[in-house]
Coordinates of C-alpha atoms in Angstrom, one line a residue:
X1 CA 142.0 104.0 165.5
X2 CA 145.8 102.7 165.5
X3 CA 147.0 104.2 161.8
X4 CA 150.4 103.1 159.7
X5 CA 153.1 105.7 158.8
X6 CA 151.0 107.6 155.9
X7 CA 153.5 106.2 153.3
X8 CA 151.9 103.3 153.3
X9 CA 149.0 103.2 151.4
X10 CA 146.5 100.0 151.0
X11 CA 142.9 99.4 148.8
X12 CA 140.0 98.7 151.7
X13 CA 138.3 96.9 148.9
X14 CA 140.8 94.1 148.8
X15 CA 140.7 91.3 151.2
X16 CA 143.9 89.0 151.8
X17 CA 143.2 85.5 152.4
X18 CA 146.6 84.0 153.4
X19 CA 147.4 80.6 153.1
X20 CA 151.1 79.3 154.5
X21 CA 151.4 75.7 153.2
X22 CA 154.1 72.8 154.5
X23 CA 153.9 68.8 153.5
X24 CA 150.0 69.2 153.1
X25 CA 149.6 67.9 150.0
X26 CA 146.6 65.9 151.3
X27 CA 144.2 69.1 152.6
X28 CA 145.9 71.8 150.3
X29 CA 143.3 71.7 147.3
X30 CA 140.6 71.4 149.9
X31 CA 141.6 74.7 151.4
X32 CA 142.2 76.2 148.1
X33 CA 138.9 75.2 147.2
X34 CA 137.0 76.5 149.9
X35 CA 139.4 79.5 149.6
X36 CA 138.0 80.8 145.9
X37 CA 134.5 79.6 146.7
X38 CA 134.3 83.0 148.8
X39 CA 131.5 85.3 147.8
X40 CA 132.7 88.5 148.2
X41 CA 129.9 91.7 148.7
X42 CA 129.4 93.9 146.1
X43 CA 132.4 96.3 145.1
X44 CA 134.8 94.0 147.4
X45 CA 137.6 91.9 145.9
X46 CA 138.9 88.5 147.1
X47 CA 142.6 87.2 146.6
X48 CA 144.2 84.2 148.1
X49 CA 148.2 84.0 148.8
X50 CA 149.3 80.3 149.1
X51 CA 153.2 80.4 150.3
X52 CA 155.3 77.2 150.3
X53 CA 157.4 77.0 153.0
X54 CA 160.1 74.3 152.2
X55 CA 157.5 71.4 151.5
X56 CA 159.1 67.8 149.9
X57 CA 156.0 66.9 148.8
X58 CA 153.4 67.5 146.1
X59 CA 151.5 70.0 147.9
X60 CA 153.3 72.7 145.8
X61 CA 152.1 71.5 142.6
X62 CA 149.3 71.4 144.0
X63 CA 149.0 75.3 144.6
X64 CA 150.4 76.3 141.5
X65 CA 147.8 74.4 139.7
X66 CA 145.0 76.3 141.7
X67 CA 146.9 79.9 140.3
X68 CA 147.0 78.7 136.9
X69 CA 143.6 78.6 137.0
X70 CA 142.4 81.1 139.4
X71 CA 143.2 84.7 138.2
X72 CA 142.7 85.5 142.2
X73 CA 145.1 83.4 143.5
X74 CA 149.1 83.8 144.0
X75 CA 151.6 81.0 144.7
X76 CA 155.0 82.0 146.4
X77 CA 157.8 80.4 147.5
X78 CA 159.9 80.6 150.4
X79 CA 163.7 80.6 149.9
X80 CA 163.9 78.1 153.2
X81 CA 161.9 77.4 156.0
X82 CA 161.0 79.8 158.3
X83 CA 157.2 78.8 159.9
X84 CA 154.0 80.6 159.6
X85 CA 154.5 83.7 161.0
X86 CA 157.6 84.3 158.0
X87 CA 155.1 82.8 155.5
X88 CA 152.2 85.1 156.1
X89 CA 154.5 88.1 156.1
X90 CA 156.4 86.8 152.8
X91 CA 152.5 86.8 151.4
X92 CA 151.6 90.4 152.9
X93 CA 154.4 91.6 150.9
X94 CA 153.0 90.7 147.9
X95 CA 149.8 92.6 148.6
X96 CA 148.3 95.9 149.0
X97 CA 145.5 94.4 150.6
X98 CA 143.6 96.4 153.5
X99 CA 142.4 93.7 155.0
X100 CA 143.9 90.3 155.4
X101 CA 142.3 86.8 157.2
X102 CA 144.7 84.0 157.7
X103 CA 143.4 80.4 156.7
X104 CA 145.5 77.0 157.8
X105 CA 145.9 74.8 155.0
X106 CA 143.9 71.9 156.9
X107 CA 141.2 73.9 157.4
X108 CA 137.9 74.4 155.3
X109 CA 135.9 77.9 155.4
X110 CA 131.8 78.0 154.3
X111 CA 131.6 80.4 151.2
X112 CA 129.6 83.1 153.0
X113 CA 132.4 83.2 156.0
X114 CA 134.8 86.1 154.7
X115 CA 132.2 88.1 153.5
X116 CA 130.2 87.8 157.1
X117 CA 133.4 88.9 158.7
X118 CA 134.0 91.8 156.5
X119 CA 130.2 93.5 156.8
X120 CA 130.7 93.0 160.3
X121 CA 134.0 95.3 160.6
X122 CA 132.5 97.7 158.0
X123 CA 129.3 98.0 159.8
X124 CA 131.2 98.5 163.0
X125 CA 133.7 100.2 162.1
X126 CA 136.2 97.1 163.7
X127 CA 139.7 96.6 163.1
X128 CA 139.3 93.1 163.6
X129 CA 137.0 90.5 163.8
X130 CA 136.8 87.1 165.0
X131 CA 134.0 84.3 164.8
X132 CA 133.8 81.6 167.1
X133 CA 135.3 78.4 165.2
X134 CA 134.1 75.2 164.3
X135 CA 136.0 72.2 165.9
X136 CA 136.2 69.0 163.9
X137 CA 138.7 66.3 163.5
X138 CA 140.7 64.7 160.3
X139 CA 138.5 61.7 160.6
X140 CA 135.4 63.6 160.1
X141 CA 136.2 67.2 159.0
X142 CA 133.0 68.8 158.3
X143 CA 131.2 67.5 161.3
X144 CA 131.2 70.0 164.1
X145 CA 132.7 68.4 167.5
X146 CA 132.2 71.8 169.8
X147 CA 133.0 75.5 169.6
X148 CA 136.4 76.9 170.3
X149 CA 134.8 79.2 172.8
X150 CA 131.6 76.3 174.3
X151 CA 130.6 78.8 177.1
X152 CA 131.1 82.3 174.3
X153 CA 127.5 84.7 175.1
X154 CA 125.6 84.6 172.4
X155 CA 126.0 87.3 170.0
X156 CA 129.2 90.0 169.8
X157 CA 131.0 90.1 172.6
X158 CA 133.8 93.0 172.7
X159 CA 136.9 91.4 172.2
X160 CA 139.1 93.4 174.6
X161 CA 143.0 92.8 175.6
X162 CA 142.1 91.5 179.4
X163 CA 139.3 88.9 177.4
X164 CA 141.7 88.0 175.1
X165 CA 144.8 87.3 176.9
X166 CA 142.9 85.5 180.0
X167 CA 141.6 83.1 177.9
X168 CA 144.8 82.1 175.6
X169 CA 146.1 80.1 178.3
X170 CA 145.9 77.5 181.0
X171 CA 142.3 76.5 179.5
X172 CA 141.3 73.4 181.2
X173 CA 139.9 72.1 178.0
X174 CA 142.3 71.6 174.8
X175 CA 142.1 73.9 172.1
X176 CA 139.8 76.0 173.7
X177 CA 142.7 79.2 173.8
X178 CA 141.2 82.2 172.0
X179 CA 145.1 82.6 170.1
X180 CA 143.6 80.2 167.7
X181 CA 140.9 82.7 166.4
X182 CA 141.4 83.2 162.5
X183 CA 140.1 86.8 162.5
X184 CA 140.0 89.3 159.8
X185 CA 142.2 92.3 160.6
X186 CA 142.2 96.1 158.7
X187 CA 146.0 96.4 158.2
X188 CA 146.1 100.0 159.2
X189 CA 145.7 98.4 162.6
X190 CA 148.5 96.9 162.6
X191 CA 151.5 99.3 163.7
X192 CA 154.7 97.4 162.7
X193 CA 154.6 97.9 158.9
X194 CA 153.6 95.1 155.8
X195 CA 155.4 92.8 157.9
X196 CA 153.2 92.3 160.7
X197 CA 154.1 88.8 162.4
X198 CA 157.1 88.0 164.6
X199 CA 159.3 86.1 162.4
X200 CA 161.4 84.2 165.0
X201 CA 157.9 82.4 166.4
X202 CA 156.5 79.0 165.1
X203 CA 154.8 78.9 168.0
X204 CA 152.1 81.4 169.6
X205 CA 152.5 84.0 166.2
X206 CA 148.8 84.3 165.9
X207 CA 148.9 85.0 169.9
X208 CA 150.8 87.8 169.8
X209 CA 149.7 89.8 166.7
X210 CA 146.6 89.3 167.9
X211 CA 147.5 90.9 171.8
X212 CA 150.0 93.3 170.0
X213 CA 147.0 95.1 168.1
X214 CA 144.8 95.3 170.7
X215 CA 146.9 96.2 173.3
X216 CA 147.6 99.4 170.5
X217 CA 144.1 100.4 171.0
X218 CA 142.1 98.6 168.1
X219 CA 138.0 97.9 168.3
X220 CA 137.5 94.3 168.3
X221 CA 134.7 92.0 167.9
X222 CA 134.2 88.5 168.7
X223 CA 130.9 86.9 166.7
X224 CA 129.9 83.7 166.7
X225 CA 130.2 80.9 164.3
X226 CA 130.8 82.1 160.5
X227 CA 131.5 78.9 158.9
X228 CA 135.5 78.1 159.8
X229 CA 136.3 74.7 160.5
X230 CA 139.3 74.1 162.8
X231 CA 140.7 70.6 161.7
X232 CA 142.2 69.1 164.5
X233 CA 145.2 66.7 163.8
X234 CA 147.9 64.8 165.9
X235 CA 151.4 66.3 165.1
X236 CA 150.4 69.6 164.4
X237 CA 152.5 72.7 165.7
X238 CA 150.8 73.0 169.5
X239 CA 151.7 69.7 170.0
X240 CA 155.5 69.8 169.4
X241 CA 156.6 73.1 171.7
X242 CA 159.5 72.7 174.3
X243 CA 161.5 74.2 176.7
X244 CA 162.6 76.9 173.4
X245 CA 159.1 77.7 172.5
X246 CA 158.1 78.4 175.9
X247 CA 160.7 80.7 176.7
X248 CA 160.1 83.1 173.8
X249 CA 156.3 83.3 174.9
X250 CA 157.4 83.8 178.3
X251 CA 160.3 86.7 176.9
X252 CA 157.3 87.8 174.5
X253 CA 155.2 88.5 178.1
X254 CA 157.8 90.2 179.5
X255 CA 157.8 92.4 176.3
X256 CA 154.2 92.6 176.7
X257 CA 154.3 94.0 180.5
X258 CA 157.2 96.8 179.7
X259 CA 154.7 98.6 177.5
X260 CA 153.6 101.6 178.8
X261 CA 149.6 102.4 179.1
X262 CA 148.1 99.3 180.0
X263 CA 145.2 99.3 181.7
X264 CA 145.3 97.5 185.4
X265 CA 143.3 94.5 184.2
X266 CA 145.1 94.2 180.5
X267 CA 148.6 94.5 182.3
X268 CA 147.0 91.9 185.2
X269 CA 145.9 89.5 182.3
X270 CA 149.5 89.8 180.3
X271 CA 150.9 89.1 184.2
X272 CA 149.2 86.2 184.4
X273 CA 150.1 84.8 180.9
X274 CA 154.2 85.6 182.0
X275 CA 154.0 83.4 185.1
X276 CA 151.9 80.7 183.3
X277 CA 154.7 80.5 180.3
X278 CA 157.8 81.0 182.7
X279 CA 156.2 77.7 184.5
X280 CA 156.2 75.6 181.3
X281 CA 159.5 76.7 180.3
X282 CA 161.0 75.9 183.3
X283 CA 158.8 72.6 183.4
X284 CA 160.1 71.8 179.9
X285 CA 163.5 72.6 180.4
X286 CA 163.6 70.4 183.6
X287 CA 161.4 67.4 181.5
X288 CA 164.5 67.8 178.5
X289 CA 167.3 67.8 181.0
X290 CA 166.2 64.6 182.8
X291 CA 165.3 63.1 179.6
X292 CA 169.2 63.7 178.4
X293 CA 169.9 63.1 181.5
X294 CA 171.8 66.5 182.0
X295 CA 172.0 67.7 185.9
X296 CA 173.6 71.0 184.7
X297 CA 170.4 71.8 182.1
X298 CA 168.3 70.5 185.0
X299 CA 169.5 73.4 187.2
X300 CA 169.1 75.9 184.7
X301 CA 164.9 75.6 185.2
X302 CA 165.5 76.7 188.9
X303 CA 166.6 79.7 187.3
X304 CA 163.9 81.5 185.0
X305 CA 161.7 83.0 188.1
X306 CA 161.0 81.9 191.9
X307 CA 157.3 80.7 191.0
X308 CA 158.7 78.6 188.1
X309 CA 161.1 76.9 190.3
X310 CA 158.7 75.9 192.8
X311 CA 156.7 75.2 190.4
X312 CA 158.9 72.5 189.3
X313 CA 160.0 71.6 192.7
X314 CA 156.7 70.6 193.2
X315 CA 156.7 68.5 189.9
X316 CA 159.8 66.6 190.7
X317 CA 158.8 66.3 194.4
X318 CA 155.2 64.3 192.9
X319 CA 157.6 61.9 190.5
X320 CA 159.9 61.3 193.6
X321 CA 156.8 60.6 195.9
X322 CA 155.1 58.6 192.9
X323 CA 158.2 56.3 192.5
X324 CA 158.7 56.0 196.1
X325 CA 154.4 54.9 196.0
X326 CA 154.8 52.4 193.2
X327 CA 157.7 50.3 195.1
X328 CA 155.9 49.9 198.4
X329 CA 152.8 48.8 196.4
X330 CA 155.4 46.4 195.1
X331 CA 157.0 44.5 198.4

């Protein structure tokens, strides 16, 4: 198994459940409620790490009312914004957790959920494991819409880095990308120190932590449904990404495919994900450009790789030929 430098040294009977909280002051005591309603096994303890990140509302309060009265649960603060990704490492900081789950502030989790996770890894000796989640909607939370995974086999199914990557992108359905599991991950796993995430990513974090550590060799397990529901709201995070956010998934990628010991299929898989983010950032650079109506930033989305550019090409070709359609449907 991949191991940390042996100065670090954290309890295996202490789960993290990390919380990273912004302007949710409407789901926050929902999460924190479902958060210290976990039953942990026998001999096993539970914390919860809420960590504001900049919010202006009253979600804060909120949060440090819950660790007034919850001996297991923390509130931090951020010193500015900086996303999810520097929130959950601000909280694994604080911790010497060996194990750590991340939980969305929207979200709700069953009380037997953590625990199920955590036998799971102990029984099979995993480094991280991931359920199938529960889809739902703010307008009906805990009613269950679909699975993230509809077509997942039934029962475990080895959650290798060709699985993995191949389905966290260009999924026909919505939502459906497997860089929205919430696993539980063993630390020790995780080669980069108590700061695990990529701080400079708001957008595909989860994605690659979740790549980095098995592309390092861990066991991985993906069960089915434990009891996390996925709230799915308009404005959240995968719904705001640009031309920026696209080009560090496609740089992260490139990262990805300069590591040495990859398999044929894994470093297939991570080839496939590059070409697939390189289109969208060229797509979205060329979408902002016209949009500002900027011929020089246009040009620059002809530049990021030759697939990209005709990938575009072939965008702008369909809006030309679609304009030219409408107006002789119009004489």
């Amino acid at each position: 198994m991949p191991a940390e430098p042996a100065s670090i040294t954290y309890d295996e009977t202490k789960v993290a459940i990390i919380i990273p909280l912004y302007n949710d002051e409407a789901n926050i005591a929902r999460a924190l409620e479902s958060a210290v309603a976990q039953k942990p096994p026998e001999g096993i303890s539970f914390e919860v790490l809420v960590v504001d990140d900049g919010s202006q509302d009253s979600g804060p309060e909120i949060a440090e009312d819950y660790a007034r009265r919850f001996d297991n649960v923390t509130f931090l603060r951020m010193a500015q914004n900086g996303g999810p990704a520097a929130a959950r490492n601000r909280a694994l900081q604080e911790t010497d957790a060996g194990w750590f789950t991340p939980f969305d502030s929207d979200d709700i989790m069953l009380p037997e959920r953590v625990a199920a996770l955590f036998e799971k890894a102990r029984g099979g000796e995993f480094d991280l494991v991931a359920d199938n989640l529960l889809i739902s909607s703010t307008s009906a939370p805990e009613t269950v819409n679909r699975h993230l995974w509809p077509g997942k086999p039934a029962g475990d199914v080895p959650l290798t880095t060709e699985l993995f990557v191949n389905r966290s992108y260009a999924a026909e359905t919505e939502r459906t990308e497997l860089g929205f599991l919430k696993p539980l991950i063993r630390r020790g796993a995780v080669k980069c120190g108590p700061e695990p995430y990529q701080p400079d990513l708001r957008f595909g974090e989860d994605f690659e932590l979740y790549a980095r550590i098995l592309a390092d060799g861990a066991r991985a397990v993906l069960t089915d449904p434990e009891g996390y529901l996925f709230v799915v709201r308009d404005g959240s995070a995968s719904h705001r990404q640009g031309a920026a956010d696209h080009r560090k998934l496609a740089l992260m990628g490139r990262k990805f495919l300069k590591r040495r010991g990859l398999a044929p299929a894994e470093r297939a898989a991570f080839a496939g994900f590059t070409r697939y983010c390189e289109r969208e950032w060229a797509a979205w650079t060329a979408i902002e450009a016209i949009r500002a109506k900027n011929p020089v930033g246009l040009l620059k989305a002809f530049t990021i790789s030759g697939p990209a550019s005709l990938h575009v090409a072939g965008n702008l070709l369909k809006a030309a030929g679609g304009k030219l359609s409408g107006r002789g449907h119009s004489t």
